[in-house]
PDB file of C-alpha atoms in Angstrom:
ATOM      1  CA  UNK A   1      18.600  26.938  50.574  1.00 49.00           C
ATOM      2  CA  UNK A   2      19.738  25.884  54.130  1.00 59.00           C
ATOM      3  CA  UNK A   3      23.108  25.359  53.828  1.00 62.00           C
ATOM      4  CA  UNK A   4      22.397  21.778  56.030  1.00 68.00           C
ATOM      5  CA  UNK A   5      20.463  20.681  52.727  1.00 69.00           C
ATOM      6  CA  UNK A   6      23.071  21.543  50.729  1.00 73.00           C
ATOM      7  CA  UNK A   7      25.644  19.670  52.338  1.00 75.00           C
ATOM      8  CA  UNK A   8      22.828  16.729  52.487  1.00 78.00           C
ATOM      9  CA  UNK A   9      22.330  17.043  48.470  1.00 77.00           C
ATOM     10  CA  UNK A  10      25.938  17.121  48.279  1.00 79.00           C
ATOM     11  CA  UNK A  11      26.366  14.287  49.754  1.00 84.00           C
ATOM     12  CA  UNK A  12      24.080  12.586  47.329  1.00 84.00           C
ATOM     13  CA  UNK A  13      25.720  14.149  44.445  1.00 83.00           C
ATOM     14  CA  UNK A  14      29.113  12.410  45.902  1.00 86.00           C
ATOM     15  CA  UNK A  15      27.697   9.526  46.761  1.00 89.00           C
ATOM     16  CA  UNK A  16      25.940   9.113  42.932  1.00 88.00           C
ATOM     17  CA  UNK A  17      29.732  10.133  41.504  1.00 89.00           C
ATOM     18  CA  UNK A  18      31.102   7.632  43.793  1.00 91.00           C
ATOM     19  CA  UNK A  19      29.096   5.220  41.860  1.00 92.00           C
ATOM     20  CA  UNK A  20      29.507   6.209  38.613  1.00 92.00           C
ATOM     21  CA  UNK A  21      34.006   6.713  39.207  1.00 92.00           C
ATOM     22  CA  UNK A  22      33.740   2.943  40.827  1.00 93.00           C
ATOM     23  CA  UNK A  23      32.251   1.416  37.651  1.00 93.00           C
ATOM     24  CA  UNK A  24      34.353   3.553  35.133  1.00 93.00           C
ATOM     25  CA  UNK A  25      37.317   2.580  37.204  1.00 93.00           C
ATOM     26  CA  UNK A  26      36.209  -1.618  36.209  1.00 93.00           C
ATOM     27  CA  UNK A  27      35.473  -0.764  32.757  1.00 92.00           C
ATOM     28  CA  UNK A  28      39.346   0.118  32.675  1.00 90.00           C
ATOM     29  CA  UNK A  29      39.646   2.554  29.985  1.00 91.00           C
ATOM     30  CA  UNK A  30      40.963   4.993  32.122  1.00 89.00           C
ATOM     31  CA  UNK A  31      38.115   7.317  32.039  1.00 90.00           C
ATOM     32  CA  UNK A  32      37.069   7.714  35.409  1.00 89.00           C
ATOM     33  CA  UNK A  33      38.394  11.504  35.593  1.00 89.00           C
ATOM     34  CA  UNK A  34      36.669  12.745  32.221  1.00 90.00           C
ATOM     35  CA  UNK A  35      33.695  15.057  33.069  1.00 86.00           C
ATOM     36  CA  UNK A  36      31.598  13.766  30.331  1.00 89.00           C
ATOM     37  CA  UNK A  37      31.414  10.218  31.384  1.00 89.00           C
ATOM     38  CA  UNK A  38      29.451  11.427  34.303  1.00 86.00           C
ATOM     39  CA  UNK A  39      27.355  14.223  32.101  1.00 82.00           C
ATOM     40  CA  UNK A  40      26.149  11.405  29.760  1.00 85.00           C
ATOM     41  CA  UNK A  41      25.066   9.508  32.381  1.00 86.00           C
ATOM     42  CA  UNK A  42      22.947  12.581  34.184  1.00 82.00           C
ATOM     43  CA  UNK A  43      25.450  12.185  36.962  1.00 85.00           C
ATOM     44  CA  UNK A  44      27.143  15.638  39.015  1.00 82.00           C
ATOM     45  CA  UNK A  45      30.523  16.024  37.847  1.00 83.00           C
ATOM     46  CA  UNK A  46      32.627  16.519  41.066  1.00 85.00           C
ATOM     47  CA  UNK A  47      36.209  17.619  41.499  1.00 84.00           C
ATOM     48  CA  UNK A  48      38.797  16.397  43.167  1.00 84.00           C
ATOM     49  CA  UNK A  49      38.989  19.013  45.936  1.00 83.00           C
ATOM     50  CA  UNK A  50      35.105  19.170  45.778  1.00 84.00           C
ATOM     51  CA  UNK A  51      34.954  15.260  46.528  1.00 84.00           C
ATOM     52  CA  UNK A  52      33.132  13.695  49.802  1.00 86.00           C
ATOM     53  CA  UNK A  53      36.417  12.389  51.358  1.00 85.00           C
ATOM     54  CA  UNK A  54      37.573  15.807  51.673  1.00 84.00           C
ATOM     55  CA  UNK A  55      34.655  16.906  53.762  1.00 84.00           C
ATOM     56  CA  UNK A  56      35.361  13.874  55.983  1.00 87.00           C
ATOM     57  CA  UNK A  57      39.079  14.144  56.401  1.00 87.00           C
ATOM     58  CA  UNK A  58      38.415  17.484  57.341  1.00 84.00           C
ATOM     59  CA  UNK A  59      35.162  16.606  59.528  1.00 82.00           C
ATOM     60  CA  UNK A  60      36.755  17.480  63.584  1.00 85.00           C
ATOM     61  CA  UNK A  61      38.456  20.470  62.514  1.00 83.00           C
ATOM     62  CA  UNK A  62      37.409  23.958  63.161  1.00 86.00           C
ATOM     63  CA  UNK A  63      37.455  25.053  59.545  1.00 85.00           C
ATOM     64  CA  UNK A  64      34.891  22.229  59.027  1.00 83.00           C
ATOM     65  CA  UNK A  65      32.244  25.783  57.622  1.00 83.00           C
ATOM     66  CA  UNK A  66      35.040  26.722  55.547  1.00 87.00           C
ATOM     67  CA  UNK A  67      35.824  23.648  53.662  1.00 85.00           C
ATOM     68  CA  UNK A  68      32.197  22.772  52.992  1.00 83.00           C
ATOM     69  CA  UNK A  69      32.184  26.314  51.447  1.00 84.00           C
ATOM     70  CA  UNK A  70      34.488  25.994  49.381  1.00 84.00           C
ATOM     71  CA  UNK A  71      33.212  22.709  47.964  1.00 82.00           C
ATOM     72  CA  UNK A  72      30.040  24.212  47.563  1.00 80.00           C
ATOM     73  CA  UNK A  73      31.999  27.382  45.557  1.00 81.00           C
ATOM     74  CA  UNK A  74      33.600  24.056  43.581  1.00 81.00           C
ATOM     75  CA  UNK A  75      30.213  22.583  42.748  1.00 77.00           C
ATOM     76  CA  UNK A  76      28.590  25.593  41.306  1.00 75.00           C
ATOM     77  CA  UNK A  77      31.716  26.462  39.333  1.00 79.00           C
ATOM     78  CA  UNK A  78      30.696  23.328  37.106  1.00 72.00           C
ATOM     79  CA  UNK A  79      27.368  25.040  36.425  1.00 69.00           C
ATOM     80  CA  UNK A  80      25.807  23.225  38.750  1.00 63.00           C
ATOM     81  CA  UNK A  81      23.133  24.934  41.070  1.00 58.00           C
ATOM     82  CA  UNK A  82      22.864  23.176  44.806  1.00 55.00           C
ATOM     83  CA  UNK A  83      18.830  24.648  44.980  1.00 56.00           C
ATOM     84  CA  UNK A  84      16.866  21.422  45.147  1.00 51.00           C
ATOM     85  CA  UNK A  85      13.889  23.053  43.739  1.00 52.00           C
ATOM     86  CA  UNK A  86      15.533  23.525  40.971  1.00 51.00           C
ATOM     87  CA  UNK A  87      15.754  19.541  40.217  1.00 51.00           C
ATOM     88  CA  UNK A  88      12.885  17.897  41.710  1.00 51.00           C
ATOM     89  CA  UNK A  89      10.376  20.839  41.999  1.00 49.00           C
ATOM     90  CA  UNK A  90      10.880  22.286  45.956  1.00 50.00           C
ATOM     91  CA  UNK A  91      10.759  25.770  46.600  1.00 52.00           C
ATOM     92  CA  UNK A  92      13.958  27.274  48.190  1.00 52.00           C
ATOM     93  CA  UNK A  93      13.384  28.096  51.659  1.00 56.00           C
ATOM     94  CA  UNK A  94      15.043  30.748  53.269  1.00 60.00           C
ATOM     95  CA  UNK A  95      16.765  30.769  56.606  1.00 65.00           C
ATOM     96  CA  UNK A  96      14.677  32.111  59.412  1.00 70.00           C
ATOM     97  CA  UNK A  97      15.491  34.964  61.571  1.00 78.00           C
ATOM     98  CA  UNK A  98      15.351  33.234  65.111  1.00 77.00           C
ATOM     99  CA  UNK A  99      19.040  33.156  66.950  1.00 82.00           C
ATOM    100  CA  UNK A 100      20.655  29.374  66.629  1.00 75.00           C
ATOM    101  CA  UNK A 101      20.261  29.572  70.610  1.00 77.00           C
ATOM    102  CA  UNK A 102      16.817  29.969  71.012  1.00 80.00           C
ATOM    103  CA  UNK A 103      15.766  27.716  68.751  1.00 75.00           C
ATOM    104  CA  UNK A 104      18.044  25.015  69.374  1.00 71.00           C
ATOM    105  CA  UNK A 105      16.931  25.450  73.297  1.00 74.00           C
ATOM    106  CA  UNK A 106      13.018  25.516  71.658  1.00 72.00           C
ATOM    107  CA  UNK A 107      14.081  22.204  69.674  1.00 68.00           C
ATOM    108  CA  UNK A 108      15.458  20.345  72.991  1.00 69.00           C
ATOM    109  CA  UNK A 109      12.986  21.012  75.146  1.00 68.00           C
ATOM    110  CA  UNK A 110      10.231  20.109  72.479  1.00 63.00           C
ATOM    111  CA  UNK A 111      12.211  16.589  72.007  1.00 62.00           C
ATOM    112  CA  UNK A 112      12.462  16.518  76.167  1.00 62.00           C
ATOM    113  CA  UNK A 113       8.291  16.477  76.187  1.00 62.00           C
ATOM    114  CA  UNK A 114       8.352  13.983  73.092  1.00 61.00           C
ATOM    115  CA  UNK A 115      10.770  11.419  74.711  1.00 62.00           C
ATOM    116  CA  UNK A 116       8.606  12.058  78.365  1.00 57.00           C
ATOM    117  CA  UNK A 117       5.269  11.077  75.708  1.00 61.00           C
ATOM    118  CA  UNK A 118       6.815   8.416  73.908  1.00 62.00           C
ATOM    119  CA  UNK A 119       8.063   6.783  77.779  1.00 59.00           C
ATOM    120  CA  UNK A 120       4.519   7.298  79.122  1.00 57.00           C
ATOM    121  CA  UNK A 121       3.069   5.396  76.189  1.00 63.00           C
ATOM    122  CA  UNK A 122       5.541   2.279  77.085  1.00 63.00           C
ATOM    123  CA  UNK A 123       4.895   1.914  80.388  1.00 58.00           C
ATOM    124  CA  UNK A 124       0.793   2.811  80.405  1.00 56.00           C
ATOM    125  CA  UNK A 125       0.424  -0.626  79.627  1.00 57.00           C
ATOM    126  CA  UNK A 126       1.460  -2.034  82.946  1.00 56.00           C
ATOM    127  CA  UNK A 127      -0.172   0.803  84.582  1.00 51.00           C
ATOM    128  CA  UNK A 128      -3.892  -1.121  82.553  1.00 50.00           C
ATOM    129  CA  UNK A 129      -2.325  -4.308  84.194  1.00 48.00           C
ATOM    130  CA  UNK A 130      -2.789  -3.787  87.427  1.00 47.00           C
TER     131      UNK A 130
END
């Protein structure tokens, strides 16, 4: 899997945790941290270092790639596998071949012709006008 979906499903996994850790911490029994309270729930147990917040207090530095690796290496070391197919039925799809330069200058000047489209199509309608 891409690793750009995997730090999309990991956000959902933190953000589902998130949930679950806010209401265990209002039930009060001090439970919040026990890995089963999120299991019996179908909810990813997270760790600590694994955790969302770490991801963004670590966001503008340049061992962003590293620390999203290692909370990926965190993740799967609680048996959890960060392949989408495997949970809602999508087929894991590789990376392609074509150089991150080339395609991101194939990308931009794709979006230039869209956003050239999408201004034609507002301003055709005074062009009917007149």
């Amino acid at each position: 899997m891409a690793k750009k979906a995997k730090v999309v499903f990991l956000k959902y996994i933190s953000d589902c945790f998130e949930k679950r850790y806010n209401e265990l911490v209002e039930e009060g029994d001090g439970f919040e941290e026990d890995r089963d309270e999120y299991t019996a729930e179908h909810v990813f147990w997270v760790p600590q270092d694994a955790r969302w917040n770490v991801i963004v207090s670590k966001a503008h530095s340049p061992e962003i790639g590293q620390v999203i690796d290692h909370v990926l290496e965190e993740i799967g070391k609680q048996d959890w596998v960060l392949t989408l197919g495997r949970y809602v039925g999508i087929a894991d799809e590789e990376e392609d071949a074509e150089p991150f330069e080339e395609k991101m200058a194939r990308l931009t000047s794709l979006g230039k012709y869209f956003t050239f489209f999408l201004f034609f199509l507002q301003i055709l309608p005074n062009f009917a006008a007149v």
